[in-house]
């Protein structure tokens, strides 16, 4: 089967790595010939936001999917009309692309998400402080989101179509991945939890299973069921959630694709999100996704002030730690904050897991190779 993927980043790469054990051909469309997927797929250079590029790329594929939601949906609709199977369906991709449509979708389908107002420009604002402003489109990884706490902050309000949303008093940030195949089978992954490192105040570990009550789990199961029913599409979806201090679960946002918060499933669950996604695309029976113990993930992001050809300092020390798994994304160059890879860790308890994650974090650094400093090392 010819499987086409719009986007050639790490999500596509890890999907292909997993799915290569089956007999299919993988095609990737991405503007960057050095992207993570280029070396391991049939690669086409092109823009997944461009109508013609997507149309040309997709027309001879048996199934076409996305590893990023910011793609040309008009082309996907046209391809669908021409008989190409698109997973997930273009309609839900379009809904998720735009925060305004996404929030309206939650409201319409009674999926709990924080109260909000849609504004086309700053003059339409009629919402009590404090709130979060989220741009309708163009936001990614925290960009396009800002907190407005005070009258003074109102000066910074973006004069663009956006959603302003009530601030949730967050107890925990959670994430859940749910998959549905064309036959209608549904599987929900164990919930994962973002853990803040109290010393560094960074949100950077994702751990599984989340420490949550049965009541919280029930709310999440209900959200997943409502979401896939409303989306009315096969696919693998990541739902980012807030558990508030009163015990209520709210949907923050959804991705219609593989997700960073599911990476620990590679070694931490009976089957990973990548295996599950493959089964969705093929309409195979969905995989069991039980957690095999305590697992967690640390993102490897480019260090501050490091720009250039990447080096992973401390990699060998990390590899000496049992049940620790390194995944690098094939990106040659690092820059501050760029996601370069991740490390999964397994443990027998939550305490051991956090201790191991902190140890790994302290051992490894993503830096750029520096000819000058190498020379000084040698001359010392
Ligand atoms: P992105 O998709 O760019 O990552 P998010 O919508 O997930 O943006 O927001 C980024 C972060 O902002 C969230 O992880 C959360 O910590 C915070 N945030 C977003 N919406 C709210 C909200 N309604 N209440 C409190 N915090 C929020």
CSV table of C-alpha atoms and ligand atoms in Angstrom, one decimal:
chain,number,residue,atom,x,y,z
A,1,UNK,CA,0.0,0.0,0.0
A,2,UNK,CA,1.2,3.5,-0.8
A,3,UNK,CA,0.9,5.6,2.4
A,4,UNK,CA,1.4,9.3,1.9
A,5,UNK,CA,2.2,11.7,4.7
A,6,UNK,CA,2.0,15.5,4.7
A,7,UNK,CA,4.9,16.6,6.8
A,8,UNK,CA,8.3,15.1,7.3
A,9,UNK,CA,9.1,15.8,10.9
A,10,UNK,CA,9.9,13.5,13.8
A,11,UNK,CA,6.3,12.2,14.1
A,12,UNK,CA,6.4,10.9,10.6
A,13,UNK,CA,9.9,9.6,11.1
A,14,UNK,CA,9.0,7.6,14.2
A,15,UNK,CA,5.8,6.3,12.5
A,16,UNK,CA,7.8,5.1,9.5
A,17,UNK,CA,10.4,3.5,11.7
A,18,UNK,CA,7.7,1.5,13.4
A,19,UNK,CA,5.7,0.7,10.4
A,20,UNK,CA,8.6,-0.4,8.2
A,21,UNK,CA,8.2,-3.8,9.9
A,22,UNK,CA,5.1,-4.2,7.7
A,23,UNK,CA,5.1,-4.3,3.9
A,24,UNK,CA,4.1,-0.8,2.7
A,25,UNK,CA,5.7,2.1,1.0
A,26,UNK,CA,6.0,5.4,2.7
A,27,UNK,CA,5.9,8.7,0.8
A,28,UNK,CA,6.5,12.1,2.4
A,29,UNK,CA,5.9,15.7,1.3
A,30,UNK,CA,7.9,18.4,3.0
A,31,UNK,CA,9.6,21.6,1.9
A,32,UNK,CA,12.9,20.6,3.6
A,33,UNK,CA,15.0,18.0,1.9
A,34,UNK,CA,16.9,17.5,5.2
A,35,UNK,CA,13.7,16.8,7.2
A,36,UNK,CA,13.6,13.9,9.6
A,37,UNK,CA,11.8,11.6,7.2
A,38,UNK,CA,13.8,12.4,4.0
A,39,UNK,CA,16.3,9.6,4.4
A,40,UNK,CA,13.8,6.9,5.3
A,41,UNK,CA,11.0,7.5,2.8
A,42,UNK,CA,10.2,8.2,-0.8
A,43,UNK,CA,10.6,11.9,-0.4
A,44,UNK,CA,9.0,14.7,-2.4
A,45,UNK,CA,10.1,18.3,-1.9
A,46,UNK,CA,7.0,20.5,-1.7
A,47,UNK,CA,4.8,22.7,0.4
A,48,UNK,CA,2.0,20.9,2.3
A,49,UNK,CA,0.2,24.2,2.5
A,50,UNK,CA,0.1,24.6,-1.3
A,51,UNK,CA,-3.0,23.3,-3.1
A,52,UNK,CA,-1.2,22.0,-6.2
A,53,UNK,CA,1.7,20.4,-4.3
A,54,UNK,CA,-0.7,18.5,-2.1
A,55,UNK,CA,-2.9,17.5,-5.0
A,56,UNK,CA,0.0,16.2,-7.1
A,57,UNK,CA,1.5,14.4,-4.1
A,58,UNK,CA,-1.7,12.8,-3.0
A,59,UNK,CA,-3.4,11.7,-6.2
A,60,UNK,CA,-1.6,8.2,-6.6
A,61,UNK,CA,-1.6,7.3,-2.9
A,62,UNK,CA,-3.8,4.6,-1.4
A,63,UNK,CA,-4.1,6.5,1.8
A,64,UNK,CA,-3.1,10.0,2.7
A,65,UNK,CA,-2.5,11.4,6.2
A,66,UNK,CA,-0.9,14.2,8.1
A,67,UNK,CA,1.8,14.5,10.8
A,68,UNK,CA,1.1,18.3,11.1
A,69,UNK,CA,-2.4,19.9,11.0
A,70,UNK,CA,-1.4,23.0,9.1
A,71,UNK,CA,-1.9,21.6,5.7
A,72,UNK,CA,-4.0,22.6,2.6
A,73,UNK,CA,-7.4,21.2,3.4
A,74,UNK,CA,-9.0,22.3,0.1
A,75,UNK,CA,-6.6,19.9,-1.7
A,76,UNK,CA,-7.4,17.1,0.7
A,77,UNK,CA,-11.2,17.6,0.1
A,78,UNK,CA,-10.6,17.5,-3.7
A,79,UNK,CA,-8.5,14.3,-3.4
A,80,UNK,CA,-11.2,12.8,-1.2
A,81,UNK,CA,-13.7,13.5,-4.0
A,82,UNK,CA,-11.4,11.9,-6.4
A,83,UNK,CA,-11.4,8.7,-4.3
A,84,UNK,CA,-8.2,9.0,-2.3
A,85,UNK,CA,-8.7,7.8,1.3
A,86,UNK,CA,-7.8,10.7,3.7
A,87,UNK,CA,-7.3,9.9,7.4
A,88,UNK,CA,-8.4,11.7,9.4
A,89,UNK,CA,-11.1,13.3,7.3
A,90,UNK,CA,-10.4,16.9,6.0
A,91,UNK,CA,-13.4,18.3,7.9
A,92,UNK,CA,-11.9,17.5,11.3
A,93,UNK,CA,-8.4,18.8,10.3
A,94,UNK,CA,-10.0,22.1,9.3
A,95,UNK,CA,-11.9,22.3,12.6
A,96,UNK,CA,-8.8,21.7,14.6
A,97,UNK,CA,-6.6,24.1,12.5
A,98,UNK,CA,-8.7,27.1,13.6
A,99,UNK,CA,-9.1,27.7,17.3
A,100,UNK,CA,-12.4,29.4,16.7
A,101,UNK,CA,-13.9,26.4,14.9
A,102,UNK,CA,-12.3,24.1,17.5
A,103,UNK,CA,-13.8,25.8,20.5
A,104,UNK,CA,-17.2,26.1,18.7
A,105,UNK,CA,-17.0,22.3,18.0
A,106,UNK,CA,-16.5,21.5,21.7
A,107,UNK,CA,-19.4,23.7,22.7
A,108,UNK,CA,-21.7,22.2,20.0
A,109,UNK,CA,-20.9,18.7,21.1
A,110,UNK,CA,-21.0,19.4,24.8
A,111,UNK,CA,-17.3,18.5,25.3
A,112,UNK,CA,-16.2,20.5,28.4
A,113,UNK,CA,-13.7,23.2,27.5
A,114,UNK,CA,-13.1,26.5,29.3
A,115,UNK,CA,-15.7,29.3,28.7
A,116,UNK,CA,-14.7,31.6,25.9
A,117,UNK,CA,-15.5,34.5,23.6
A,118,UNK,CA,-14.7,34.7,20.0
A,119,UNK,CA,-13.3,38.0,18.9
A,120,UNK,CA,-12.4,39.2,15.3
A,121,UNK,CA,-10.5,42.2,16.7
A,122,UNK,CA,-9.6,43.7,20.0
A,123,UNK,CA,-12.6,46.1,20.1
A,124,UNK,CA,-15.0,43.1,20.4
A,125,UNK,CA,-13.6,42.1,23.7
A,126,UNK,CA,-16.2,41.6,26.4
A,127,UNK,CA,-14.8,39.0,28.7
A,128,UNK,CA,-13.8,39.2,32.4
A,129,UNK,CA,-10.1,39.2,33.5
A,130,UNK,CA,-8.0,37.2,33.8
A,131,UNK,CA,-8.1,35.2,30.6
A,132,UNK,CA,-6.0,33.5,27.9
A,133,UNK,CA,-5.9,34.8,24.4
A,134,UNK,CA,-5.4,32.2,21.6
A,135,UNK,CA,-4.9,33.3,18.0
A,136,UNK,CA,-7.3,31.6,15.6
A,137,UNK,CA,-4.6,30.3,13.4
A,138,UNK,CA,-0.8,30.2,13.3
A,139,UNK,CA,-0.3,29.2,16.9
A,140,UNK,CA,2.0,26.3,17.7
A,141,UNK,CA,4.0,25.0,20.8
A,142,UNK,CA,2.9,27.9,23.0
A,143,UNK,CA,3.2,30.6,20.3
A,144,UNK,CA,0.1,32.5,19.6
A,145,UNK,CA,-1.1,32.1,23.2
A,146,UNK,CA,-0.9,34.8,25.9
A,147,UNK,CA,-2.1,35.3,29.4
A,148,UNK,CA,-3.9,38.6,30.1
A,149,UNK,CA,-4.1,39.0,33.9
A,150,UNK,CA,-4.6,42.7,34.4
A,151,UNK,CA,-6.0,46.0,32.9
A,152,UNK,CA,-2.3,46.8,32.1
A,153,UNK,CA,-1.9,43.5,30.1
A,154,UNK,CA,-4.9,44.5,28.0
A,155,UNK,CA,-2.5,46.8,26.1
A,156,UNK,CA,-0.9,43.7,24.7
A,157,UNK,CA,-4.1,42.2,23.4
A,158,UNK,CA,-3.5,41.0,19.9
A,159,UNK,CA,-5.8,42.7,17.4
A,160,UNK,CA,-6.5,39.5,15.4
A,161,UNK,CA,-9.2,36.9,15.2
A,162,UNK,CA,-8.8,34.9,18.3
A,163,UNK,CA,-10.5,33.1,21.2
A,164,UNK,CA,-10.3,34.5,24.7
A,165,UNK,CA,-10.7,31.8,27.3
A,166,UNK,CA,-11.3,31.6,31.0
A,167,UNK,CA,-8.2,30.8,33.0
A,168,UNK,CA,-8.3,27.4,34.5
A,169,UNK,CA,-7.0,26.9,38.0
A,170,UNK,CA,-4.8,24.0,36.9
A,171,UNK,CA,-4.0,21.1,39.2
A,172,UNK,CA,-2.5,18.9,36.5
A,173,UNK,CA,-2.0,19.0,32.7
A,174,UNK,CA,-2.9,15.6,31.2
A,175,UNK,CA,-3.0,14.1,27.8
A,176,UNK,CA,-4.8,11.2,26.3
A,177,UNK,CA,-4.5,9.5,22.9
A,178,UNK,CA,-7.5,7.9,21.4
A,179,UNK,CA,-7.7,6.0,18.1
A,180,UNK,CA,-10.5,4.9,16.0
A,181,UNK,CA,-10.4,2.7,12.9
A,182,UNK,CA,-12.8,2.7,9.9
A,183,UNK,CA,-14.6,-0.3,11.4
A,184,UNK,CA,-15.5,1.9,14.3
A,185,UNK,CA,-13.2,0.2,16.9
A,186,UNK,CA,-11.9,2.6,19.5
A,187,UNK,CA,-9.0,2.4,21.9
A,188,UNK,CA,-7.9,4.9,24.5
A,189,UNK,CA,-4.3,5.0,25.7
A,190,UNK,CA,-3.5,5.3,29.4
A,191,UNK,CA,-3.6,8.9,30.4
A,192,UNK,CA,-0.2,10.7,30.6
A,193,UNK,CA,0.7,13.6,32.9
A,194,UNK,CA,3.0,16.5,32.4
A,195,UNK,CA,5.2,16.9,35.4
A,196,UNK,CA,6.8,20.2,36.3
A,197,UNK,CA,10.3,20.0,37.6
A,198,UNK,CA,9.9,22.0,40.9
A,199,UNK,CA,13.5,23.0,40.9
A,200,UNK,CA,13.7,24.3,37.4
A,201,UNK,CA,10.1,25.2,37.0
A,202,UNK,CA,10.0,23.6,33.5
A,203,UNK,CA,7.2,21.5,32.1
A,204,UNK,CA,9.2,18.9,30.5
A,205,UNK,CA,8.5,15.3,31.6
A,206,UNK,CA,5.6,13.4,30.3
A,207,UNK,CA,4.8,10.4,32.5
A,208,UNK,CA,2.5,7.4,32.4
A,209,UNK,CA,0.3,6.4,34.0
A,210,UNK,CA,-1.0,9.7,35.3
A,211,UNK,CA,-1.8,9.8,39.0
A,212,UNK,CA,-5.5,10.5,38.8
A,213,UNK,CA,-8.7,9.3,40.5
A,214,UNK,CA,-11.2,7.0,39.0
A,215,UNK,CA,-13.6,9.9,38.7
A,216,UNK,CA,-11.0,11.8,36.6
A,217,UNK,CA,-10.5,8.8,34.5
A,218,UNK,CA,-14.2,8.5,33.9
A,219,UNK,CA,-14.5,12.1,32.9
A,220,UNK,CA,-11.6,11.5,30.4
A,221,UNK,CA,-13.2,8.4,28.9
A,222,UNK,CA,-16.4,10.3,28.4
A,223,UNK,CA,-14.5,13.1,26.7
A,224,UNK,CA,-12.8,10.7,24.4
A,225,UNK,CA,-16.0,9.0,23.5
A,226,UNK,CA,-17.8,12.3,22.8
A,227,UNK,CA,-14.8,13.5,20.8
A,228,UNK,CA,-14.5,10.6,18.4
A,229,UNK,CA,-18.3,10.5,18.0
A,230,UNK,CA,-18.4,14.1,17.1
A,231,UNK,CA,-15.3,14.0,14.9
A,232,UNK,CA,-16.9,11.2,12.9
A,233,UNK,CA,-13.6,10.1,11.4
A,234,UNK,CA,-11.1,7.4,11.7
A,235,UNK,CA,-7.8,8.7,13.1
A,236,UNK,CA,-5.5,9.0,16.0
A,237,UNK,CA,-6.2,12.0,18.1
A,238,UNK,CA,-4.3,13.6,21.1
A,239,UNK,CA,-6.5,15.4,23.5
A,240,UNK,CA,-4.7,17.8,25.9
A,241,UNK,CA,-6.6,18.3,29.1
A,242,UNK,CA,-6.6,20.3,32.3
A,243,UNK,CA,-7.6,18.9,35.6
A,244,UNK,CA,-8.7,21.8,37.7
A,245,UNK,CA,-8.4,22.1,41.5
A,246,UNK,CA,-12.0,21.2,42.0
A,247,UNK,CA,-11.5,17.9,40.2
A,248,UNK,CA,-13.2,18.8,36.9
A,249,UNK,CA,-11.5,17.9,33.5
A,250,UNK,CA,-11.5,20.4,30.7
A,251,UNK,CA,-10.3,20.0,27.1
A,252,UNK,CA,-7.5,22.4,26.3
A,253,UNK,CA,-7.0,21.4,22.7
A,254,UNK,CA,-6.8,18.5,20.3
A,255,UNK,CA,-4.4,17.4,17.7
A,256,UNK,CA,-5.6,15.2,14.8
A,257,UNK,CA,-2.4,13.3,14.7
A,258,UNK,CA,0.5,11.6,16.5
A,259,UNK,CA,1.6,13.7,19.5
A,260,UNK,CA,4.7,14.5,21.6
A,261,UNK,CA,2.7,13.5,24.7
A,262,UNK,CA,2.5,9.9,23.4
A,263,UNK,CA,6.2,9.2,22.9
A,264,UNK,CA,6.7,7.2,26.0
A,265,UNK,CA,4.4,4.6,24.6
A,266,UNK,CA,7.3,3.4,22.4
A,267,UNK,CA,8.7,1.4,25.2
A,268,UNK,CA,6.2,2.1,28.0
A,269,UNK,CA,3.0,0.5,26.5
A,270,UNK,CA,2.2,-2.8,25.0
A,271,UNK,CA,2.0,-1.0,21.7
A,272,UNK,CA,3.0,2.6,20.8
A,273,UNK,CA,1.0,5.4,19.3
A,274,UNK,CA,2.9,4.8,16.1
A,275,UNK,CA,1.9,1.1,15.8
A,276,UNK,CA,-1.7,2.2,16.6
A,277,UNK,CA,-1.7,4.9,13.9
A,278,UNK,CA,-0.5,2.3,11.4
A,279,UNK,CA,-3.4,0.1,12.3
A,280,UNK,CA,-5.8,3.0,11.9
A,281,UNK,CA,-4.5,3.7,8.4
A,282,UNK,CA,-4.9,0.1,7.4
A,283,UNK,CA,-8.1,-0.4,9.2
A,284,UNK,CA,-6.5,-3.3,11.1
A,285,UNK,CA,-7.7,-4.4,14.5
A,286,UNK,CA,-6.5,-1.8,17.0
A,287,UNK,CA,-3.6,-2.8,19.3
A,288,UNK,CA,-3.7,-3.2,23.0
A,289,UNK,CA,-2.2,-0.2,24.7
A,290,UNK,CA,-1.7,-1.3,28.4
A,291,UNK,CA,1.0,0.4,30.3
A,292,UNK,CA,3.8,-2.0,31.0
A,293,UNK,CA,4.8,-0.2,34.2
A,294,UNK,CA,5.9,3.4,34.9
A,295,UNK,CA,7.3,5.2,31.9
A,296,UNK,CA,8.3,8.7,31.1
A,297,UNK,CA,9.8,10.9,28.5
A,298,UNK,CA,12.2,13.8,28.4
A,299,UNK,CA,12.3,16.0,25.3
A,300,UNK,CA,15.8,16.8,24.1
A,301,UNK,CA,15.7,20.4,23.0
A,302,UNK,CA,18.4,22.6,21.7
A,303,UNK,CA,20.2,24.4,24.6
A,304,UNK,CA,20.2,28.1,24.9
A,305,UNK,CA,23.0,29.8,22.9
A,306,UNK,CA,23.6,26.6,20.9
A,307,UNK,CA,23.3,27.1,17.2
A,308,UNK,CA,24.9,24.9,14.5
A,309,UNK,CA,25.7,21.2,13.9
A,310,UNK,CA,24.4,19.3,16.9
A,311,UNK,CA,26.3,17.2,19.5
A,312,UNK,CA,24.7,15.3,22.3
A,313,UNK,CA,26.9,15.8,25.4
A,314,UNK,CA,26.5,13.0,27.9
A,315,UNK,CA,24.8,10.6,25.6
A,316,UNK,CA,27.0,7.6,26.6
A,317,UNK,CA,26.4,8.2,30.3
A,318,UNK,CA,22.7,8.1,29.6
A,319,UNK,CA,23.0,4.9,27.6
A,320,UNK,CA,24.5,3.2,30.6
A,321,UNK,CA,21.3,3.6,32.6
A,322,UNK,CA,19.1,0.4,32.3
A,323,UNK,CA,15.7,0.7,30.7
A,324,UNK,CA,16.5,4.1,29.1
A,325,UNK,CA,15.9,4.6,25.4
A,326,UNK,CA,17.3,7.3,23.2
A,327,UNK,CA,15.3,8.5,20.1
A,328,UNK,CA,17.0,11.1,17.9
A,329,UNK,CA,15.1,12.8,15.1
A,330,UNK,CA,17.9,13.0,12.4
A,331,UNK,CA,18.1,16.8,12.6
A,332,UNK,CA,21.6,17.9,11.8
A,333,UNK,CA,21.4,21.4,13.2
A,334,UNK,CA,20.4,22.5,16.7
A,335,UNK,CA,19.0,25.9,17.8
A,336,UNK,CA,17.6,27.0,21.1
A,337,UNK,CA,14.4,25.2,21.9
A,338,UNK,CA,14.4,23.0,18.8
A,339,UNK,CA,13.0,19.5,19.5
A,340,UNK,CA,16.0,17.3,18.5
A,341,UNK,CA,15.0,14.0,20.1
A,342,UNK,CA,13.6,12.5,23.3
A,343,UNK,CA,14.6,9.9,25.9
A,344,UNK,CA,12.2,7.3,27.3
A,345,UNK,CA,12.7,5.8,30.7
A,346,UNK,CA,11.0,2.8,32.4
A,347,UNK,CA,10.8,2.3,36.1
A,348,UNK,CA,9.1,0.3,38.8
A,349,UNK,CA,7.5,3.2,40.7
A,350,UNK,CA,6.6,6.8,40.1
A,351,UNK,CA,9.4,7.9,42.5
A,352,UNK,CA,12.0,5.9,40.7
A,353,UNK,CA,10.8,7.2,37.4
A,354,UNK,CA,11.1,10.8,38.4
A,355,UNK,CA,14.5,10.2,39.9
A,356,UNK,CA,15.7,8.6,36.7
A,357,UNK,CA,14.2,11.3,34.5
A,358,UNK,CA,16.0,14.0,36.6
A,359,UNK,CA,19.2,12.0,36.4
A,360,UNK,CA,18.9,11.7,32.6
A,361,UNK,CA,18.1,15.4,32.4
A,362,UNK,CA,21.2,16.4,34.4
A,363,UNK,CA,23.5,14.1,32.3
A,364,UNK,CA,22.5,15.1,28.7
A,365,UNK,CA,22.9,18.4,27.0
A,366,UNK,CA,22.1,19.4,23.4
A,367,UNK,CA,24.8,21.7,22.1
A,368,UNK,CA,26.4,22.7,18.9
A,369,UNK,CA,29.8,21.4,17.8
A,370,UNK,CA,32.3,24.1,18.3
A,371,UNK,CA,35.6,23.8,16.4
A,372,UNK,CA,37.3,26.4,18.6
A,373,UNK,CA,36.4,24.8,21.9
A,374,UNK,CA,37.4,21.4,20.5
A,375,UNK,CA,40.9,22.8,19.7
A,376,UNK,CA,41.2,24.3,23.2
A,377,UNK,CA,40.3,20.9,24.8
A,378,UNK,CA,43.0,19.3,22.8
A,379,UNK,CA,45.7,21.9,23.6
A,380,UNK,CA,44.9,21.7,27.4
B,1,LIG,P1,0.0,25.4,22.2
B,1,LIG,O1,-0.9,24.6,21.4
B,1,LIG,O2,0.6,26.5,21.4
B,1,LIG,O3,0.9,24.6,23.1
B,1,LIG,P2,-1.9,25.7,24.4
B,1,LIG,O4,-3.3,26.1,24.0
B,1,LIG,O5,-1.7,24.3,24.7
B,1,LIG,O6,-0.9,26.2,23.3
B,1,LIG,O7,-1.5,26.6,25.6
B,1,LIG,C1,-0.1,26.5,26.1
B,1,LIG,C2,-0.2,26.5,27.6
B,1,LIG,O8,-0.8,27.6,28.2
B,1,LIG,C3,-0.9,25.3,28.2
B,1,LIG,O9,-0.1,24.1,28.2
B,1,LIG,C4,-1.3,25.8,29.6
B,1,LIG,O10,-0.2,25.6,30.5
B,1,LIG,C5,-1.6,27.2,29.3
B,1,LIG,N1,-3.0,27.5,29.1
B,1,LIG,C6,-3.7,27.4,27.9
B,1,LIG,N2,-5.0,27.6,28.1
B,1,LIG,C7,-5.2,27.8,29.4
B,1,LIG,C8,-6.3,28.1,30.3
B,1,LIG,N3,-7.6,28.2,29.8
B,1,LIG,N4,-6.1,28.2,31.6
B,1,LIG,C9,-4.9,28.1,32.1
B,1,LIG,N5,-3.8,27.9,31.4
B,1,LIG,C10,-3.9,27.7,30.1
